[in-house]
Coordinates of C-alpha atoms in Angstrom, one line a residue:
M1 CA 32.5 70.2 31.9
K2 CA 34.1 69.8 28.5
A3 CA 33.4 72.5 25.9
I4 CA 34.8 73.5 22.5
A5 CA 35.3 77.3 22.1
I6 CA 37.0 79.8 19.9
T7 CA 39.9 81.1 21.9
Q8 CA 41.7 83.7 19.7
A9 CA 41.0 86.1 16.9
A10 CA 42.2 85.5 13.4
Q11 CA 45.9 86.1 12.7
N12 CA 46.6 84.8 9.2
G13 CA 43.2 85.2 7.6
T14 CA 41.4 82.6 9.7
N15 CA 41.1 81.6 13.3
L16 CA 39.8 78.0 12.6
E17 CA 42.9 76.5 14.3
F18 CA 41.9 78.3 17.6
L19 CA 38.6 76.3 17.8
S20 CA 39.7 74.1 20.7
E21 CA 38.7 72.2 23.8
I22 CA 38.5 73.9 27.1
T23 CA 37.2 72.9 30.6
L24 CA 34.7 75.0 32.5
P25 CA 32.5 74.7 35.6
T26 CA 29.1 73.2 34.9
P27 CA 26.6 76.0 35.0
V28 CA 23.7 76.2 37.5
A29 CA 20.0 76.7 36.4
S30 CA 18.0 79.5 37.9
G31 CA 14.9 81.5 36.8
H32 CA 13.4 80.2 33.5
D33 CA 16.6 78.2 32.7
L34 CA 16.9 74.5 31.9
L35 CA 20.3 72.9 32.5
V36 CA 20.6 70.5 29.6
E37 CA 23.0 67.6 29.1
V38 CA 23.8 68.0 25.4
K39 CA 23.5 64.9 23.3
A40 CA 23.8 66.1 19.7
I41 CA 24.4 69.4 17.9
S42 CA 24.5 70.8 14.4
V43 CA 26.6 73.5 12.8
N44 CA 25.2 76.6 11.1
P45 CA 26.6 79.5 9.1
V46 CA 26.1 81.6 12.2
D47 CA 28.8 79.5 13.9
T48 CA 31.3 80.3 11.3
K49 CA 30.5 84.0 11.3
V50 CA 30.8 84.3 15.0
R51 CA 34.0 82.4 15.0
A52 CA 35.5 84.5 12.3
G53 CA 34.6 87.7 13.9
F54 CA 35.7 86.7 17.4
S55 CA 38.0 89.3 19.1
A56 CA 37.3 89.0 22.8
E57 CA 39.7 88.1 25.6
Q58 CA 37.6 85.3 27.0
P59 CA 36.9 82.1 25.1
R60 CA 33.4 81.8 23.5
I61 CA 31.5 78.6 23.3
L62 CA 29.8 78.4 19.9
G63 CA 26.8 76.3 18.7
W64 CA 23.2 77.2 18.2
D65 CA 21.4 73.9 17.7
A66 CA 21.1 71.2 20.3
V67 CA 19.2 68.1 21.5
G68 CA 19.7 67.0 25.1
V69 CA 18.2 65.9 28.4
V70 CA 17.0 68.3 31.1
V71 CA 19.0 67.6 34.3
A72 CA 17.9 70.5 36.4
T73 CA 15.5 73.5 36.2
G74 CA 15.4 77.0 37.6
E75 CA 12.8 78.0 40.1
A76 CA 10.5 79.7 37.6
V77 CA 10.4 76.8 35.1
T78 CA 6.9 75.4 34.4
L79 CA 7.1 73.7 31.0
F80 CA 9.7 71.0 31.7
K81 CA 11.1 68.6 34.3
P82 CA 14.3 66.7 34.7
G83 CA 14.5 63.8 32.3
D84 CA 12.7 65.5 29.5
E85 CA 14.3 65.3 26.1
V86 CA 14.4 68.7 24.5
W87 CA 15.6 70.5 21.4
Y88 CA 16.3 74.2 20.8
A89 CA 18.5 76.7 19.0
G90 CA 19.6 78.7 22.0
S91 CA 20.5 82.4 22.2
L92 CA 23.2 84.4 20.5
T93 CA 23.9 86.3 23.7
R94 CA 24.7 83.2 25.8
P95 CA 27.3 80.3 25.8
G96 CA 26.5 77.9 23.0
S97 CA 25.8 74.2 22.6
N98 CA 29.3 72.9 21.9
S99 CA 29.6 71.9 25.5
E100 CA 28.6 68.9 27.7
F101 CA 26.0 71.1 29.6
Q102 CA 24.2 74.2 28.6
L103 CA 21.7 76.6 30.0
V104 CA 18.7 77.5 27.8
D105 CA 15.5 79.5 28.6
E106 CA 12.5 77.2 28.6
R107 CA 10.5 79.6 26.4
I108 CA 12.7 78.8 23.4
A109 CA 12.9 75.1 23.9
A110 CA 10.4 72.2 23.2
L111 CA 10.2 68.5 23.6
K112 CA 12.1 66.8 20.8
P113 CA 10.3 64.7 18.2
K114 CA 9.8 61.1 19.5
S115 CA 10.1 59.4 16.1
I116 CA 13.6 60.4 15.2
D117 CA 17.0 60.0 16.9
N118 CA 19.0 62.8 18.5
A119 CA 21.3 63.4 15.5
S120 CA 18.3 63.7 13.1
A121 CA 16.6 66.1 15.5
A122 CA 19.7 68.3 16.1
A123 CA 19.7 69.2 12.4
L124 CA 16.5 71.2 12.7
P125 CA 15.8 73.7 15.4
L126 CA 17.5 76.9 14.2
T127 CA 16.6 76.4 10.6
A128 CA 13.0 75.3 11.4
I129 CA 12.5 78.5 13.4
T130 CA 14.1 80.6 10.7
A131 CA 12.1 79.0 7.9
W132 CA 8.8 79.1 9.9
E133 CA 9.2 82.8 10.9
M134 CA 10.3 83.7 7.4
L135 CA 7.4 82.0 5.6
F136 CA 4.5 82.8 7.9
D137 CA 5.6 85.8 10.0
R138 CA 7.7 87.8 7.5
L139 CA 6.3 86.8 4.1
G140 CA 2.7 86.4 5.4
V141 CA 2.0 83.2 3.6
E142 CA -1.1 81.5 5.2
E143 CA -1.3 77.9 6.2
N144 CA -3.6 76.0 3.7
G145 CA -3.7 79.0 1.5
S146 CA -1.8 81.0 -1.1
E147 CA -2.9 78.7 -4.0
N148 CA -2.4 81.4 -6.5
D149 CA 1.0 82.5 -5.3
V150 CA 4.5 81.4 -6.3
L151 CA 7.5 81.2 -3.8
L152 CA 11.0 81.3 -5.1
I153 CA 13.6 80.0 -2.6
V154 CA 17.1 81.0 -3.5
G155 CA 19.6 78.5 -2.1
A156 CA 17.0 75.8 -1.4
A157 CA 19.5 73.0 -0.7
G158 CA 21.0 74.5 2.4
G159 CA 19.8 74.1 6.0
V160 CA 17.1 76.8 6.0
G161 CA 16.0 76.1 2.4
S162 CA 15.7 72.3 3.1
I163 CA 13.1 72.8 5.8
L164 CA 11.5 75.9 4.2
T165 CA 10.8 73.9 1.0
Q166 CA 9.0 71.3 3.1
L167 CA 7.0 73.7 5.2
A168 CA 5.8 75.6 2.1
R169 CA 4.9 72.4 0.2
K170 CA 3.3 70.6 3.1
L171 CA 1.5 73.3 4.9
T172 CA 0.4 75.7 2.1
N173 CA -0.9 75.6 -1.4
I174 CA 1.8 77.9 -2.8
T175 CA 3.8 76.8 -5.8
V176 CA 7.4 76.2 -4.6
I177 CA 10.4 76.8 -6.9
G178 CA 13.8 76.0 -5.4
T179 CA 17.1 77.0 -6.7
A180 CA 20.2 74.8 -6.8
S181 CA 23.2 74.7 -9.1
R182 CA 24.6 71.2 -8.8
P183 CA 23.1 67.8 -9.7
Q184 CA 23.4 66.6 -6.1
S185 CA 21.7 69.7 -4.7
Q186 CA 19.1 69.8 -7.4
K187 CA 18.1 66.2 -6.6
W188 CA 17.9 67.0 -2.9
V189 CA 15.6 70.0 -3.4
S190 CA 13.4 68.0 -5.8
E191 CA 13.1 65.2 -3.2
L192 CA 12.1 67.6 -0.5
G193 CA 9.0 68.5 -2.6
A194 CA 9.7 71.6 -4.7
H195 CA 7.4 71.8 -7.7
H196 CA 10.3 73.0 -9.8
V197 CA 14.0 73.3 -9.4
I198 CA 16.0 75.9 -11.3
D199 CA 19.7 76.8 -11.5
H200 CA 20.6 80.1 -9.8
S201 CA 23.9 80.3 -11.7
K202 CA 21.9 81.0 -14.8
P203 CA 19.6 84.1 -15.5
L204 CA 16.6 83.6 -13.2
A205 CA 14.0 84.9 -15.6
E206 CA 15.1 82.4 -18.3
E207 CA 15.2 79.6 -15.8
L208 CA 11.7 80.5 -14.6
A209 CA 10.4 80.6 -18.2
R210 CA 11.9 77.2 -18.7
V211 CA 9.6 75.8 -16.1
G212 CA 6.6 77.8 -17.3
V213 CA 6.7 80.5 -14.7
K214 CA 6.8 84.2 -15.6
N215 CA 6.6 86.0 -12.2
V216 CA 6.8 85.1 -8.6
T217 CA 4.9 86.7 -5.7
H218 CA 7.2 85.8 -2.8
V219 CA 11.0 85.4 -2.6
A220 CA 13.0 83.8 0.2
S221 CA 16.6 84.8 -0.5
L222 CA 18.8 82.6 1.7
N223 CA 22.3 83.4 0.3
H224 CA 24.1 85.7 -2.2
T225 CA 21.3 88.3 -2.1
E226 CA 23.6 91.0 -3.5
Q227 CA 24.4 88.8 -6.5
H228 CA 20.7 88.1 -7.4
Y229 CA 19.1 91.3 -6.1
K230 CA 18.3 93.0 -9.4
Q231 CA 17.0 89.8 -10.9
L232 CA 14.8 89.1 -7.9
I233 CA 13.2 92.5 -8.3
D234 CA 12.7 91.9 -12.0
V235 CA 10.9 88.6 -11.5
L236 CA 8.7 89.7 -8.5
V237 CA 5.2 90.8 -9.3
P238 CA 4.1 94.3 -8.3
Q239 CA 3.4 94.3 -4.6
G240 CA 5.4 91.2 -4.2
K241 CA 7.4 90.3 -1.0
L242 CA 11.2 89.8 -0.7
A243 CA 12.6 88.3 2.5
L244 CA 16.3 87.5 3.2
I245 CA 18.5 86.1 6.0
D246 CA 22.0 86.8 4.8
D247 CA 24.2 89.8 5.3
P248 CA 24.7 91.9 2.1
D249 CA 27.4 94.6 2.6
T250 CA 24.9 97.1 1.2
L251 CA 21.3 96.9 0.1
D252 CA 19.6 99.7 -1.8
A253 CA 15.9 99.6 -1.1
R254 CA 15.0 102.3 -3.7
P255 CA 14.6 99.9 -6.7
L256 CA 11.8 98.2 -4.8
K257 CA 9.6 101.4 -4.9
V258 CA 8.2 101.3 -8.4
K259 CA 6.7 97.9 -7.8
S260 CA 5.9 98.6 -4.1
I261 CA 7.8 95.5 -3.2
S262 CA 8.1 95.0 0.6
L263 CA 11.4 94.0 2.1
H264 CA 11.6 91.7 5.1
W265 CA 14.5 90.6 7.3
E266 CA 14.4 87.3 9.2
F267 CA 16.7 86.8 12.2
M268 CA 15.6 84.0 14.5
F269 CA 17.6 85.3 17.5
T270 CA 15.5 88.5 17.7
R271 CA 13.0 87.0 20.2
S272 CA 15.6 85.5 22.6
M273 CA 18.1 88.5 22.2
F274 CA 15.5 91.0 23.2
E275 CA 13.3 88.7 25.3
T276 CA 10.3 89.9 23.4
R277 CA 6.8 89.6 24.8
D278 CA 6.1 86.8 22.3
M279 CA 9.3 84.9 23.1
I280 CA 7.3 81.8 24.0
E281 CA 6.2 81.5 20.3
Q282 CA 9.5 79.7 19.6
H283 CA 8.5 77.0 22.2
R284 CA 5.1 76.7 20.4
L285 CA 6.7 76.7 17.0
L286 CA 9.2 73.9 17.8
T287 CA 6.4 71.9 19.5
R288 CA 4.4 72.1 16.3
V289 CA 7.4 71.1 14.2
A290 CA 8.0 68.1 16.4
D291 CA 4.4 67.1 16.0
L292 CA 4.7 67.4 12.2
I293 CA 7.8 65.2 12.2
D294 CA 6.1 62.6 14.4
Q295 CA 3.2 62.6 12.0
N296 CA 5.6 62.0 9.0
V297 CA 4.6 65.4 7.5
L298 CA 8.2 66.8 7.7
K299 CA 11.5 64.9 7.7
T300 CA 15.0 65.7 9.0
T301 CA 17.3 67.7 6.9
L302 CA 20.4 65.9 8.2
G303 CA 23.0 65.9 5.4
E304 CA 26.2 64.6 7.0
H305 CA 27.1 63.1 10.4
F306 CA 30.6 64.2 11.3
G307 CA 30.9 62.0 14.4
T308 CA 31.8 63.0 18.0
I309 CA 31.6 66.5 19.3
N310 CA 35.2 67.5 19.4
A311 CA 37.4 70.3 18.2
A312 CA 38.8 68.4 15.2
N313 CA 35.3 67.4 13.9
L314 CA 33.9 70.9 14.5
R315 CA 36.8 72.4 12.5
R316 CA 35.9 70.1 9.6
A317 CA 32.3 71.1 9.9
H318 CA 33.2 74.8 9.8
E319 CA 35.4 74.3 6.8
L320 CA 32.6 72.7 4.9
I321 CA 30.0 75.3 5.8
E322 CA 32.4 78.1 4.6
T323 CA 32.5 76.5 1.1
N324 CA 28.8 77.2 0.7
R325 CA 28.5 73.7 -0.8
A326 CA 26.9 71.8 2.1
V327 CA 23.7 70.0 1.3
G328 CA 21.4 69.8 4.3
K329 CA 22.8 70.0 7.8
I330 CA 26.0 68.8 9.4
V331 CA 25.5 67.1 12.7
L332 CA 27.8 65.9 15.5
E333 CA 26.8 63.6 18.4
G334 CA 28.2 62.7 21.8
F335 CA 31.4 63.8 23.7

């Protein structure tokens, strides 16, 4: 099968040029695995981080979002059959989706939404899982509740922010404030349903005051947490909740003490990496998101379609992701 993999470590500051096409045997499904013929993928910040940190001797296939068709199943599979159209975000510990065929555990896959095409669907699995777990599992917001609470989403125009904004607005009664610093990204966040959009390049307390909000109860910090950390503590109410997904070099939790602010990390690969007892929750979660899309409650967060799945287009996608200026998700389709 054809695959696009990172083949060498960085030599002159980047290894982007070593993202290249290779040929490998088609894998064989066993146990709980589905063998999926990949139809569309999207590119996430995790792709660029794993590529940049690559130092192994063997090539590594990247990619943690896919839509495809089941062509074979392992002997323990009960949820799917050949011919099913599925979507998933895969596992960080296994070969990725930038390949013609991929193995994925059935417990972290679901039937794709019927009402949208493959490219539109490929934009969503990883970010939908991250956003759902962050909102409901980490921050403890309740569906159809939280009417007296305020959620501040820092970096709301990105992949996770784009679906988190929709989930919070459509499934809860929380007031949603998204941050974005450019007219294009501010318009995007507003159209996704945020009650207010503020500029995170300006003092957050002043921006919140501008839209009539003094304090927030929940924060979802999706990027540049180190840069905004003190301001986030300042605007959070006592006993507020702060959740993050990025990777600050350091994070001193002591300033949280005086307000009894709780700190929550979200890493959507935890369940698949450790094969937790509740691993199947990601199957259920993606099934629910697919239903919400088919009911027109949620919409795709596809930002740009970069064409065919090949090395050149993937390098372009990685370059854009690394600028931190992508709006929505970057999708590629077909080999």
